[in-house]
Amino acid sequence: MYSKTAVSLSGQDVIKAGVLFDTFAPQFLWLLIIGLPDLDLTKKVMGSITPIVGLSLVHLKIVLLAASQEGALDQVLIFQEVFDASMSQLGGMQKLFANQNFVAEEWPHGEPFT
């Protein structure tokens, strides 16, 4: 008989795995473009929309999971501060970047906020 073991991942686990994937998967695509631009494999892979769609779907999953986590509404309210000219936009961004799920969603954009 087989023993059934269920693997249960939390939303945070899936977000972390998605960020890991979205961070490193494009590296291999860039290696093809930079290192082997004339290779038929490079042209086939990069000539297709599949890599972009795949990475976009992972990013969408991160966004949806982050939006469904506890405190997500608070993030939206803080996000409004960034677009309110009467408030400190940098202060709003600092508050948002203190939230791990917001960072997870923004990380794949490559925005250099520090």
PDB file of N, CA and C in Angstrom:
ATOM      1  N   MET A   1       0.832  -1.171   0.000  1.00  0.00           N
ATOM      2  CA  MET A   1       0.000   0.000   0.000  1.00  0.00           C
ATOM      3  C   MET A   1       0.887   1.247   0.000  1.00  0.00           C
ATOM      4  N   TYR A   2       0.342   2.240  -0.596  1.00  0.00           N
ATOM      5  CA  TYR A   2       1.046   3.513  -0.654  1.00  0.00           C
ATOM      6  C   TYR A   2       0.562   4.433   0.450  1.00  0.00           C
ATOM      7  N   SER A   3       1.484   5.144   1.016  1.00  0.00           N
ATOM      8  CA  SER A   3       1.093   6.144   2.007  1.00  0.00           C
ATOM      9  C   SER A   3       0.918   7.471   1.287  1.00  0.00           C
ATOM     10  N   LYS A   4      -0.165   8.129   1.544  1.00  0.00           N
ATOM     11  CA  LYS A   4      -0.450   9.400   0.888  1.00  0.00           C
ATOM     12  C   LYS A   4       0.028  10.530   1.786  1.00  0.00           C
ATOM     13  N   THR A   5       0.876  11.344   1.246  1.00  0.00           N
ATOM     14  CA  THR A   5       1.333  12.515   1.979  1.00  0.00           C
ATOM     15  C   THR A   5       0.946  13.737   1.174  1.00  0.00           C
ATOM     16  N   ALA A   6       0.241  14.603   1.817  1.00  0.00           N
ATOM     17  CA  ALA A   6      -0.190  15.831   1.153  1.00  0.00           C
ATOM     18  C   ALA A   6       0.805  16.948   1.484  1.00  0.00           C
ATOM     19  N   VAL A   7       1.173  17.660   0.469  1.00  0.00           N
ATOM     20  CA  VAL A   7       2.031  18.821   0.671  1.00  0.00           C
ATOM     21  C   VAL A   7       1.132  20.040   0.658  1.00  0.00           C
ATOM     22  N   SER A   8       1.186  20.758   1.740  1.00  0.00           N
ATOM     23  CA  SER A   8       0.340  21.946   1.852  1.00  0.00           C
ATOM     24  C   SER A   8       1.246  23.175   1.954  1.00  0.00           C
ATOM     25  N   LEU A   9       1.109  24.065   1.007  1.00  0.00           N
ATOM     26  CA  LEU A   9       1.899  25.289   1.008  1.00  0.00           C
ATOM     27  C   LEU A   9       1.009  26.458   1.385  1.00  0.00           C
ATOM     28  N   SER A  10       1.532  27.317   2.220  1.00  0.00           N
ATOM     29  CA  SER A  10       0.790  28.523   2.569  1.00  0.00           C
ATOM     30  C   SER A  10       0.898  29.523   1.424  1.00  0.00           C
ATOM     31  N   GLY A  11       0.056  30.545   1.466  1.00  0.00           N
ATOM     32  CA  GLY A  11       0.147  31.607   0.463  1.00  0.00           C
ATOM     33  C   GLY A  11       1.525  32.254   0.464  1.00  0.00           C
ATOM     34  N   GLN A  12       2.096  32.442   1.652  1.00  0.00           N
ATOM     35  CA  GLN A  12       3.431  33.042   1.754  1.00  0.00           C
ATOM     36  C   GLN A  12       4.486  32.153   1.114  1.00  0.00           C
ATOM     37  N   ASP A  13       4.346  30.822   1.282  1.00  0.00           N
ATOM     38  CA  ASP A  13       5.293  29.897   0.658  1.00  0.00           C
ATOM     39  C   ASP A  13       5.231  29.999  -0.865  1.00  0.00           C
ATOM     40  N   VAL A  14       4.019  30.094  -1.394  1.00  0.00           N
ATOM     41  CA  VAL A  14       3.846  30.204  -2.842  1.00  0.00           C
ATOM     42  C   VAL A  14       4.402  31.543  -3.339  1.00  0.00           C
ATOM     43  N   ILE A  15       4.179  32.618  -2.580  1.00  0.00           N
ATOM     44  CA  ILE A  15       4.721  33.932  -2.949  1.00  0.00           C
ATOM     45  C   ILE A  15       6.243  33.876  -2.978  1.00  0.00           C
ATOM     46  N   LYS A  16       6.849  33.296  -1.948  1.00  0.00           N
ATOM     47  CA  LYS A  16       8.314  33.199  -1.896  1.00  0.00           C
ATOM     48  C   LYS A  16       8.856  32.376  -3.059  1.00  0.00           C
ATOM     49  N   ALA A  17       8.199  31.253  -3.364  1.00  0.00           N
ATOM     50  CA  ALA A  17       8.635  30.422  -4.491  1.00  0.00           C
ATOM     51  C   ALA A  17       8.471  31.167  -5.809  1.00  0.00           C
ATOM     52  N   GLY A  18       7.382  31.923  -5.943  1.00  0.00           N
ATOM     53  CA  GLY A  18       7.160  32.699  -7.166  1.00  0.00           C
ATOM     54  C   GLY A  18       8.214  33.774  -7.357  1.00  0.00           C
ATOM     55  N   VAL A  19       8.578  34.455  -6.268  1.00  0.00           N
ATOM     56  CA  VAL A  19       9.625  35.482  -6.356  1.00  0.00           C
ATOM     57  C   VAL A  19      10.954  34.832  -6.729  1.00  0.00           C
ATOM     58  N   LEU A  20      11.257  33.695  -6.133  1.00  0.00           N
ATOM     59  CA  LEU A  20      12.490  32.978  -6.462  1.00  0.00           C
ATOM     60  C   LEU A  20      12.515  32.622  -7.947  1.00  0.00           C
ATOM     61  N   PHE A  21      11.407  32.086  -8.435  1.00  0.00           N
ATOM     62  CA  PHE A  21      11.329  31.711  -9.846  1.00  0.00           C
ATOM     63  C   PHE A  21      11.442  32.931 -10.757  1.00  0.00           C
ATOM     64  N   ASP A  22      10.657  33.983 -10.454  1.00  0.00           N
ATOM     65  CA  ASP A  22      10.669  35.193 -11.290  1.00  0.00           C
ATOM     66  C   ASP A  22      12.004  35.928 -11.247  1.00  0.00           C
ATOM     67  N   THR A  23      12.783  35.696 -10.203  1.00  0.00           N
ATOM     68  CA  THR A  23      14.092  36.328 -10.103  1.00  0.00           C
ATOM     69  C   THR A  23      15.130  35.603 -10.945  1.00  0.00           C
ATOM     70  N   PHE A  24      15.125  34.267 -10.895  1.00  0.00           N
ATOM     71  CA  PHE A  24      16.201  33.517 -11.534  1.00  0.00           C
ATOM     72  C   PHE A  24      15.871  32.928 -12.899  1.00  0.00           C
ATOM     73  N   ALA A  25      14.616  32.666 -13.212  1.00  0.00           N
ATOM     74  CA  ALA A  25      14.270  32.107 -14.523  1.00  0.00           C
ATOM     75  C   ALA A  25      14.701  33.024 -15.668  1.00  0.00           C
ATOM     76  N   PRO A  26      14.499  34.342 -15.560  1.00  0.00           N
ATOM     77  CA  PRO A  26      14.927  35.209 -16.665  1.00  0.00           C
ATOM     78  C   PRO A  26      16.445  35.219 -16.894  1.00  0.00           C
ATOM     79  N   GLN A  27      17.209  34.845 -15.871  1.00  0.00           N
ATOM     80  CA  GLN A  27      18.668  34.823 -16.018  1.00  0.00           C
ATOM     81  C   GLN A  27      19.084  33.884 -17.154  1.00  0.00           C
ATOM     82  N   PHE A  28      18.417  32.743 -17.231  1.00  0.00           N
ATOM     83  CA  PHE A  28      18.750  31.772 -18.270  1.00  0.00           C
ATOM     84  C   PHE A  28      18.364  32.301 -19.658  1.00  0.00           C
ATOM     85  N   LEU A  29      17.265  33.032 -19.708  1.00  0.00           N
ATOM     86  CA  LEU A  29      16.863  33.629 -20.986  1.00  0.00           C
ATOM     87  C   LEU A  29      17.881  34.684 -21.423  1.00  0.00           C
ATOM     88  N   TRP A  30      18.340  35.490 -20.471  1.00  0.00           N
ATOM     89  CA  TRP A  30      19.343  36.513 -20.801  1.00  0.00           C
ATOM     90  C   TRP A  30      20.665  35.869 -21.213  1.00  0.00           C
ATOM     91  N   LEU A  31      21.020  34.746 -20.596  1.00  0.00           N
ATOM     92  CA  LEU A  31      22.250  34.051 -20.996  1.00  0.00           C
ATOM     93  C   LEU A  31      22.171  33.623 -22.459  1.00  0.00           C
ATOM     94  N   LEU A  32      21.001  33.148 -22.870  1.00  0.00           N
ATOM     95  CA  LEU A  32      20.828  32.776 -24.271  1.00  0.00           C
ATOM     96  C   LEU A  32      20.990  33.998 -25.185  1.00  0.00           C
ATOM     97  N   ILE A  33      20.342  35.094 -24.802  1.00  0.00           N
ATOM     98  CA  ILE A  33      20.385  36.293 -25.638  1.00  0.00           C
ATOM     99  C   ILE A  33      21.809  36.850 -25.733  1.00  0.00           C
ATOM    100  N   ILE A  34      22.481  36.941 -24.608  1.00  0.00           N
ATOM    101  CA  ILE A  34      23.812  37.548 -24.566  1.00  0.00           C
ATOM    102  C   ILE A  34      24.889  36.590 -25.071  1.00  0.00           C
ATOM    103  N   GLY A  35      24.851  35.340 -24.606  1.00  0.00           N
ATOM    104  CA  GLY A  35      25.923  34.399 -24.918  1.00  0.00           C
ATOM    105  C   GLY A  35      25.777  33.669 -26.238  1.00  0.00           C
ATOM    106  N   LEU A  36      24.563  33.400 -26.637  1.00  0.00           N
ATOM    107  CA  LEU A  36      24.343  32.587 -27.840  1.00  0.00           C
ATOM    108  C   LEU A  36      23.232  33.180 -28.703  1.00  0.00           C
ATOM    109  N   PRO A  37      23.374  34.432 -29.120  1.00  0.00           N
ATOM    110  CA  PRO A  37      22.270  35.094 -29.828  1.00  0.00           C
ATOM    111  C   PRO A  37      21.922  34.476 -31.189  1.00  0.00           C
ATOM    112  N   ASP A  38      22.871  33.837 -31.829  1.00  0.00           N
ATOM    113  CA  ASP A  38      22.615  33.290 -33.165  1.00  0.00           C
ATOM    114  C   ASP A  38      22.208  31.818 -33.153  1.00  0.00           C
ATOM    115  N   LEU A  39      22.164  31.213 -31.988  1.00  0.00           N
ATOM    116  CA  LEU A  39      21.792  29.811 -31.872  1.00  0.00           C
ATOM    117  C   LEU A  39      20.309  29.636 -32.212  1.00  0.00           C
ATOM    118  N   ASP A  40      19.998  28.578 -32.927  1.00  0.00           N
ATOM    119  CA  ASP A  40      18.598  28.315 -33.281  1.00  0.00           C
ATOM    120  C   ASP A  40      17.707  28.189 -32.040  1.00  0.00           C
ATOM    121  N   LEU A  41      18.234  27.576 -30.983  1.00  0.00           N
ATOM    122  CA  LEU A  41      17.471  27.437 -29.747  1.00  0.00           C
ATOM    123  C   LEU A  41      17.113  28.815 -29.178  1.00  0.00           C
ATOM    124  N   THR A  42      18.063  29.741 -29.183  1.00  0.00           N
ATOM    125  CA  THR A  42      17.811  31.092 -28.685  1.00  0.00           C
ATOM    126  C   THR A  42      16.713  31.760 -29.499  1.00  0.00           C
ATOM    127  N   LYS A  43      16.809  31.652 -30.804  1.00  0.00           N
ATOM    128  CA  LYS A  43      15.803  32.265 -31.675  1.00  0.00           C
ATOM    129  C   LYS A  43      14.426  31.638 -31.463  1.00  0.00           C
ATOM    130  N   LYS A  44      14.403  30.325 -31.235  1.00  0.00           N
ATOM    131  CA  LYS A  44      13.130  29.642 -31.026  1.00  0.00           C
ATOM    132  C   LYS A  44      12.517  30.054 -29.687  1.00  0.00           C
ATOM    133  N   VAL A  45      13.324  30.038 -28.629  1.00  0.00           N
ATOM    134  CA  VAL A  45      12.812  30.374 -27.293  1.00  0.00           C
ATOM    135  C   VAL A  45      12.422  31.844 -27.220  1.00  0.00           C
ATOM    136  N   MET A  46      13.308  32.729 -27.660  1.00  0.00           N
ATOM    137  CA  MET A  46      13.065  34.161 -27.513  1.00  0.00           C
ATOM    138  C   MET A  46      12.142  34.711 -28.603  1.00  0.00           C
ATOM    139  N   GLY A  47      11.926  33.943 -29.647  1.00  0.00           N
ATOM    140  CA  GLY A  47      10.987  34.358 -30.687  1.00  0.00           C
ATOM    141  C   GLY A  47       9.548  34.039 -30.318  1.00  0.00           C
ATOM    142  N   SER A  48       9.400  33.333 -29.230  1.00  0.00           N
ATOM    143  CA  SER A  48       8.075  32.935 -28.758  1.00  0.00           C
ATOM    144  C   SER A  48       7.640  33.845 -27.616  1.00  0.00           C
ATOM    145  N   ILE A  49       6.352  34.007 -27.478  1.00  0.00           N
ATOM    146  CA  ILE A  49       5.805  34.796 -26.370  1.00  0.00           C
ATOM    147  C   ILE A  49       5.682  33.947 -25.098  1.00  0.00           C
ATOM    148  N   THR A  50       5.909  32.655 -25.201  1.00  0.00           N
ATOM    149  CA  THR A  50       5.735  31.729 -24.083  1.00  0.00           C
ATOM    150  C   THR A  50       6.531  32.109 -22.832  1.00  0.00           C
ATOM    151  N   PRO A  51       7.832  32.457 -22.924  1.00  0.00           N
ATOM    152  CA  PRO A  51       8.550  32.826 -21.697  1.00  0.00           C
ATOM    153  C   PRO A  51       7.946  34.046 -20.997  1.00  0.00           C
ATOM    154  N   ILE A  52       7.526  35.027 -21.766  1.00  0.00           N
ATOM    155  CA  ILE A  52       6.940  36.237 -21.182  1.00  0.00           C
ATOM    156  C   ILE A  52       5.601  35.912 -20.523  1.00  0.00           C
ATOM    157  N   VAL A  53       4.787  35.124 -21.197  1.00  0.00           N
ATOM    158  CA  VAL A  53       3.484  34.744 -20.633  1.00  0.00           C
ATOM    159  C   VAL A  53       3.684  33.914 -19.364  1.00  0.00           C
ATOM    160  N   GLY A  54       4.621  32.974 -19.406  1.00  0.00           N
ATOM    161  CA  GLY A  54       4.885  32.134 -18.229  1.00  0.00           C
ATOM    162  C   GLY A  54       5.313  32.950 -17.027  1.00  0.00           C
ATOM    163  N   LEU A  55       6.279  33.852 -17.223  1.00  0.00           N
ATOM    164  CA  LEU A  55       6.745  34.700 -16.128  1.00  0.00           C
ATOM    165  C   LEU A  55       5.642  35.651 -15.659  1.00  0.00           C
ATOM    166  N   SER A  56       4.837  36.132 -16.593  1.00  0.00           N
ATOM    167  CA  SER A  56       3.730  37.018 -16.238  1.00  0.00           C
ATOM    168  C   SER A  56       2.679  36.301 -15.397  1.00  0.00           C
ATOM    169  N   LEU A  57       2.419  35.045 -15.705  1.00  0.00           N
ATOM    170  CA  LEU A  57       1.442  34.277 -14.922  1.00  0.00           C
ATOM    171  C   LEU A  57       1.941  34.034 -13.498  1.00  0.00           C
ATOM    172  N   VAL A  58       3.240  33.775 -13.363  1.00  0.00           N
ATOM    173  CA  VAL A  58       3.809  33.626 -12.015  1.00  0.00           C
ATOM    174  C   VAL A  58       3.657  34.945 -11.255  1.00  0.00           C
ATOM    175  N   HIS A  59       3.950  36.055 -11.924  1.00  0.00           N
ATOM    176  CA  HIS A  59       3.823  37.372 -11.292  1.00  0.00           C
ATOM    177  C   HIS A  59       2.369  37.653 -10.913  1.00  0.00           C
ATOM    178  N   LEU A  60       1.441  37.310 -11.778  1.00  0.00           N
ATOM    179  CA  LEU A  60       0.024  37.500 -11.481  1.00  0.00           C
ATOM    180  C   LEU A  60      -0.380  36.699 -10.241  1.00  0.00           C
ATOM    181  N   LYS A  61       0.108  35.479 -10.130  1.00  0.00           N
ATOM    182  CA  LYS A  61      -0.191  34.643  -8.960  1.00  0.00           C
ATOM    183  C   LYS A  61       0.335  35.314  -7.693  1.00  0.00           C
ATOM    184  N   ILE A  62       1.540  35.896  -7.751  1.00  0.00           N
ATOM    185  CA  ILE A  62       2.103  36.612  -6.609  1.00  0.00           C
ATOM    186  C   ILE A  62       1.192  37.769  -6.219  1.00  0.00           C
ATOM    187  N   VAL A  63       0.769  38.549  -7.201  1.00  0.00           N
ATOM    188  CA  VAL A  63      -0.086  39.709  -6.944  1.00  0.00           C
ATOM    189  C   VAL A  63      -1.413  39.270  -6.325  1.00  0.00           C
ATOM    190  N   LEU A  64      -2.042  38.247  -6.888  1.00  0.00           N
ATOM    191  CA  LEU A  64      -3.336  37.788  -6.378  1.00  0.00           C
ATOM    192  C   LEU A  64      -3.226  37.223  -4.966  1.00  0.00           C
ATOM    193  N   LEU A  65      -2.177  36.447  -4.719  1.00  0.00           N
ATOM    194  CA  LEU A  65      -1.994  35.906  -3.376  1.00  0.00           C
ATOM    195  C   LEU A  65      -1.694  37.010  -2.370  1.00  0.00           C
ATOM    196  N   ALA A  66      -0.846  37.963  -2.749  1.00  0.00           N
ATOM    197  CA  ALA A  66      -0.525  39.071  -1.850  1.00  0.00           C
ATOM    198  C   ALA A  66      -1.766  39.896  -1.553  1.00  0.00           C
ATOM    199  N   ALA A  67      -2.604  40.085  -2.563  1.00  0.00           N
ATOM    200  CA  ALA A  67      -3.828  40.873  -2.383  1.00  0.00           C
ATOM    201  C   ALA A  67      -4.850  40.159  -1.501  1.00  0.00           C
ATOM    202  N   SER A  68      -4.735  38.849  -1.394  1.00  0.00           N
ATOM    203  CA  SER A  68      -5.695  38.092  -0.586  1.00  0.00           C
ATOM    204  C   SER A  68      -5.217  37.871   0.846  1.00  0.00           C
ATOM    205  N   GLN A  69      -3.996  38.310   1.150  1.00  0.00           N
ATOM    206  CA  GLN A  69      -3.450  38.126   2.494  1.00  0.00           C
ATOM    207  C   GLN A  69      -4.041  39.143   3.464  1.00  0.00           C
ATOM    208  N   GLU A  70      -3.960  38.817   4.726  1.00  0.00           N
ATOM    209  CA  GLU A  70      -4.424  39.721   5.775  1.00  0.00           C
ATOM    210  C   GLU A  70      -3.636  41.033   5.700  1.00  0.00           C
ATOM    211  N   GLY A  71      -4.332  42.137   5.793  1.00  0.00           N
ATOM    212  CA  GLY A  71      -3.687  43.449   5.767  1.00  0.00           C
ATOM    213  C   GLY A  71      -3.528  44.035   4.371  1.00  0.00           C
ATOM    214  N   ALA A  72      -4.022  43.331   3.350  1.00  0.00           N
ATOM    215  CA  ALA A  72      -3.867  43.816   1.979  1.00  0.00           C
ATOM    216  C   ALA A  72      -4.597  45.140   1.764  1.00  0.00           C
ATOM    217  N   LEU A  73      -5.738  45.310   2.384  1.00  0.00           N
ATOM    218  CA  LEU A  73      -6.482  46.562   2.249  1.00  0.00           C
ATOM    219  C   LEU A  73      -5.691  47.730   2.835  1.00  0.00           C
ATOM    220  N   ASP A  74      -4.997  47.483   3.936  1.00  0.00           N
ATOM    221  CA  ASP A  74      -4.154  48.529   4.529  1.00  0.00           C
ATOM    222  C   ASP A  74      -3.090  48.993   3.543  1.00  0.00           C
ATOM    223  N   GLN A  75      -2.544  48.052   2.762  1.00  0.00           N
ATOM    224  CA  GLN A  75      -1.535  48.405   1.759  1.00  0.00           C
ATOM    225  C   GLN A  75      -2.118  49.323   0.694  1.00  0.00           C
ATOM    226  N   VAL A  76      -3.347  49.048   0.297  1.00  0.00           N
ATOM    227  CA  VAL A  76      -3.996  49.884  -0.716  1.00  0.00           C
ATOM    228  C   VAL A  76      -4.159  51.299  -0.179  1.00  0.00           C
ATOM    229  N   LEU A  77      -4.544  51.419   1.082  1.00  0.00           N
ATOM    230  CA  LEU A  77      -4.701  52.740   1.686  1.00  0.00           C
ATOM    231  C   LEU A  77      -3.362  53.471   1.766  1.00  0.00           C
ATOM    232  N   ILE A  78      -2.294  52.752   2.080  1.00  0.00           N
ATOM    233  CA  ILE A  78      -0.957  53.362   2.096  1.00  0.00           C
ATOM    234  C   ILE A  78      -0.565  53.753   0.679  1.00  0.00           C
ATOM    235  N   PHE A  79      -0.903  52.902  -0.288  1.00  0.00           N
ATOM    236  CA  PHE A  79      -0.561  53.184  -1.686  1.00  0.00           C
ATOM    237  C   PHE A  79      -1.181  54.503  -2.144  1.00  0.00           C
ATOM    238  N   GLN A  80      -2.351  54.833  -1.610  1.00  0.00           N
ATOM    239  CA  GLN A  80      -2.996  56.099  -1.953  1.00  0.00           C
ATOM    240  C   GLN A  80      -2.128  57.288  -1.538  1.00  0.00           C
ATOM    241  N   GLU A  81      -1.361  57.138  -0.454  1.00  0.00           N
ATOM    242  CA  GLU A  81      -0.481  58.212   0.003  1.00  0.00           C
ATOM    243  C   GLU A  81       0.554  58.577  -1.065  1.00  0.00           C
ATOM    244  N   VAL A  82       0.998  57.576  -1.798  1.00  0.00           N
ATOM    245  CA  VAL A  82       2.017  57.797  -2.824  1.00  0.00           C
ATOM    246  C   VAL A  82       1.493  58.733  -3.916  1.00  0.00           C
ATOM    247  N   PHE A  83       0.188  58.697  -4.159  1.00  0.00           N
ATOM    248  CA  PHE A  83      -0.397  59.512  -5.218  1.00  0.00           C
ATOM    249  C   PHE A  83      -1.154  60.736  -4.689  1.00  0.00           C
ATOM    250  N   ASP A  84      -0.980  61.022  -3.409  1.00  0.00           N
ATOM    251  CA  ASP A  84      -1.590  62.203  -2.803  1.00  0.00           C
ATOM    252  C   ASP A  84      -0.505  63.280  -2.679  1.00  0.00           C
ATOM    253  N   ALA A  85      -0.634  64.339  -3.481  1.00  0.00           N
ATOM    254  CA  ALA A  85       0.398  65.379  -3.516  1.00  0.00           C
ATOM    255  C   ALA A  85       0.556  66.113  -2.190  1.00  0.00           C
ATOM    256  N   SER A  86      -0.437  66.017  -1.322  1.00  0.00           N
ATOM    257  CA  SER A  86      -0.337  66.701  -0.033  1.00  0.00           C
ATOM    258  C   SER A  86       0.421  65.865   1.007  1.00  0.00           C
ATOM    259  N   MET A  87       0.817  64.648   0.615  1.00  0.00           N
ATOM    260  CA  MET A  87       1.523  63.759   1.540  1.00  0.00           C
ATOM    261  C   MET A  87       2.910  63.441   0.989  1.00  0.00           C
ATOM    262  N   SER A  88       3.738  62.860   1.814  1.00  0.00           N
ATOM    263  CA  SER A  88       5.088  62.479   1.400  1.00  0.00           C
ATOM    264  C   SER A  88       5.035  61.185   0.586  1.00  0.00           C
ATOM    265  N   GLN A  89       5.375  61.283  -0.692  1.00  0.00           N
ATOM    266  CA  GLN A  89       5.370  60.099  -1.541  1.00  0.00           C
ATOM    267  C   GLN A  89       6.458  59.116  -1.084  1.00  0.00           C
ATOM    268  N   LEU A  90       7.605  59.641  -0.693  1.00  0.00           N
ATOM    269  CA  LEU A  90       8.676  58.754  -0.227  1.00  0.00           C
ATOM    270  C   LEU A  90       8.288  58.070   1.084  1.00  0.00           C
ATOM    271  N   GLY A  91       7.600  58.789   1.947  1.00  0.00           N
ATOM    272  CA  GLY A  91       7.120  58.190   3.192  1.00  0.00           C
ATOM    273  C   GLY A  91       6.151  57.050   2.921  1.00  0.00           C
ATOM    274  N   GLY A  92       5.257  57.250   1.948  1.00  0.00           N
ATOM    275  CA  GLY A  92       4.323  56.189   1.567  1.00  0.00           C
ATOM    276  C   GLY A  92       5.042  54.975   1.020  1.00  0.00           C
ATOM    277  N   MET A  93       6.056  55.202   0.178  1.00  0.00           N
ATOM    278  CA  MET A  93       6.818  54.084  -0.384  1.00  0.00           C
ATOM    279  C   MET A  93       7.593  53.348   0.704  1.00  0.00           C
ATOM    280  N   GLN A  94       8.131  54.088   1.673  1.00  0.00           N
ATOM    281  CA  GLN A  94       8.840  53.428   2.779  1.00  0.00           C
ATOM    282  C   GLN A  94       7.891  52.520   3.554  1.00  0.00           C
ATOM    283  N   LYS A  95       6.681  52.992   3.789  1.00  0.00           N
ATOM    284  CA  LYS A  95       5.698  52.168   4.488  1.00  0.00           C
ATOM    285  C   LYS A  95       5.371  50.911   3.672  1.00  0.00           C
ATOM    286  N   LEU A  96       5.198  51.095   2.362  1.00  0.00           N
ATOM    287  CA  LEU A  96       4.866  49.956   1.513  1.00  0.00           C
ATOM    288  C   LEU A  96       6.009  48.949   1.459  1.00  0.00           C
ATOM    289  N   PHE A  97       7.246  49.436   1.353  1.00  0.00           N
ATOM    290  CA  PHE A  97       8.382  48.520   1.256  1.00  0.00           C
ATOM    291  C   PHE A  97       8.720  47.852   2.579  1.00  0.00           C
ATOM    292  N   ALA A  98       8.061  48.262   3.650  1.00  0.00           N
ATOM    293  CA  ALA A  98       8.194  47.559   4.918  1.00  0.00           C
ATOM    294  C   ALA A  98       7.340  46.291   4.919  1.00  0.00           C
ATOM    295  N   ASN A  99       6.475  46.146   3.911  1.00  0.00           N
ATOM    296  CA  ASN A  99       5.589  44.998   3.805  1.00  0.00           C
ATOM    297  C   ASN A  99       6.167  43.987   2.813  1.00  0.00           C
ATOM    298  N   GLN A 100       6.428  42.789   3.291  1.00  0.00           N
ATOM    299  CA  GLN A 100       7.069  41.759   2.472  1.00  0.00           C
ATOM    300  C   GLN A 100       6.273  41.427   1.207  1.00  0.00           C
ATOM    301  N   ASN A 101       4.949  41.386   1.288  1.00  0.00           N
ATOM    302  CA  ASN A 101       4.159  41.050   0.108  1.00  0.00           C
ATOM    303  C   ASN A 101       4.232  42.143  -0.950  1.00  0.00           C
ATOM    304  N   PHE A 102       4.310  43.396  -0.526  1.00  0.00           N
ATOM    305  CA  PHE A 102       4.456  44.480  -1.495  1.00  0.00           C
ATOM    306  C   PHE A 102       5.807  44.362  -2.199  1.00  0.00           C
ATOM    307  N   VAL A 103       6.841  44.085  -1.439  1.00  0.00           N
ATOM    308  CA  VAL A 103       8.174  43.914  -2.027  1.00  0.00           C
ATOM    309  C   VAL A 103       8.158  42.742  -3.005  1.00  0.00           C
ATOM    310  N   ALA A 104       7.482  41.662  -2.633  1.00  0.00           N
ATOM    311  CA  ALA A 104       7.397  40.490  -3.516  1.00  0.00           C
ATOM    312  C   ALA A 104       6.733  40.846  -4.833  1.00  0.00           C
ATOM    313  N   GLU A 105       5.726  41.703  -4.768  1.00  0.00           N
ATOM    314  CA  GLU A 105       5.020  42.091  -5.995  1.00  0.00           C
ATOM    315  C   GLU A 105       5.864  43.049  -6.825  1.00  0.00           C
ATOM    316  N   GLU A 106       6.602  43.924  -6.202  1.00  0.00           N
ATOM    317  CA  GLU A 106       7.378  44.932  -6.921  1.00  0.00           C
ATOM    318  C   GLU A 106       8.715  44.428  -7.432  1.00  0.00           C
ATOM    319  N   TRP A 107       9.282  43.440  -6.764  1.00  0.00           N
ATOM    320  CA  TRP A 107      10.631  42.954  -7.079  1.00  0.00           C
ATOM    321  C   TRP A 107      10.833  42.624  -8.565  1.00  0.00           C
ATOM    322  N   PRO A 108       9.936  41.870  -9.207  1.00  0.00           N
ATOM    323  CA  PRO A 108      10.160  41.532 -10.615  1.00  0.00           C
ATOM    324  C   PRO A 108      10.194  42.732 -11.559  1.00  0.00           C
ATOM    325  N   HIS A 109       9.683  43.884 -11.116  1.00  0.00           N
ATOM    326  CA  HIS A 109       9.726  45.072 -11.970  1.00  0.00           C
ATOM    327  C   HIS A 109      11.138  45.624 -12.079  1.00  0.00           C
ATOM    328  N   GLY A 110      11.995  45.268 -11.140  1.00  0.00           N
ATOM    329  CA  GLY A 110      13.374  45.756 -11.170  1.00  0.00           C
ATOM    330  C   GLY A 110      13.506  47.207 -10.821  1.00  0.00           C
ATOM    331  N   GLU A 111      12.557  47.724 -10.073  1.00  0.00           N
ATOM    332  CA  GLU A 111      12.610  49.145  -9.697  1.00  0.00           C
ATOM    333  C   GLU A 111      13.643  49.319  -8.590  1.00  0.00           C
ATOM    334  N   PRO A 112      14.564  50.229  -8.780  1.00  0.00           N
ATOM    335  CA  PRO A 112      15.679  50.373  -7.827  1.00  0.00           C
ATOM    336  C   PRO A 112      15.352  51.266  -6.628  1.00  0.00           C
ATOM    337  N   PHE A 113      14.324  50.903  -5.861  1.00  0.00           N
ATOM    338  CA  PHE A 113      14.006  51.671  -4.659  1.00  0.00           C
ATOM    339  C   PHE A 113      14.875  51.176  -3.524  1.00  0.00           C
ATOM    340  N   THR A 114      15.551  52.066  -2.866  1.00  0.00           N
ATOM    341  CA  THR A 114      16.338  51.688  -1.700  1.00  0.00           C
ATOM    342  C   THR A 114      16.131  52.679  -0.599  1.00  0.00           C
TER     343      THR A 114
END
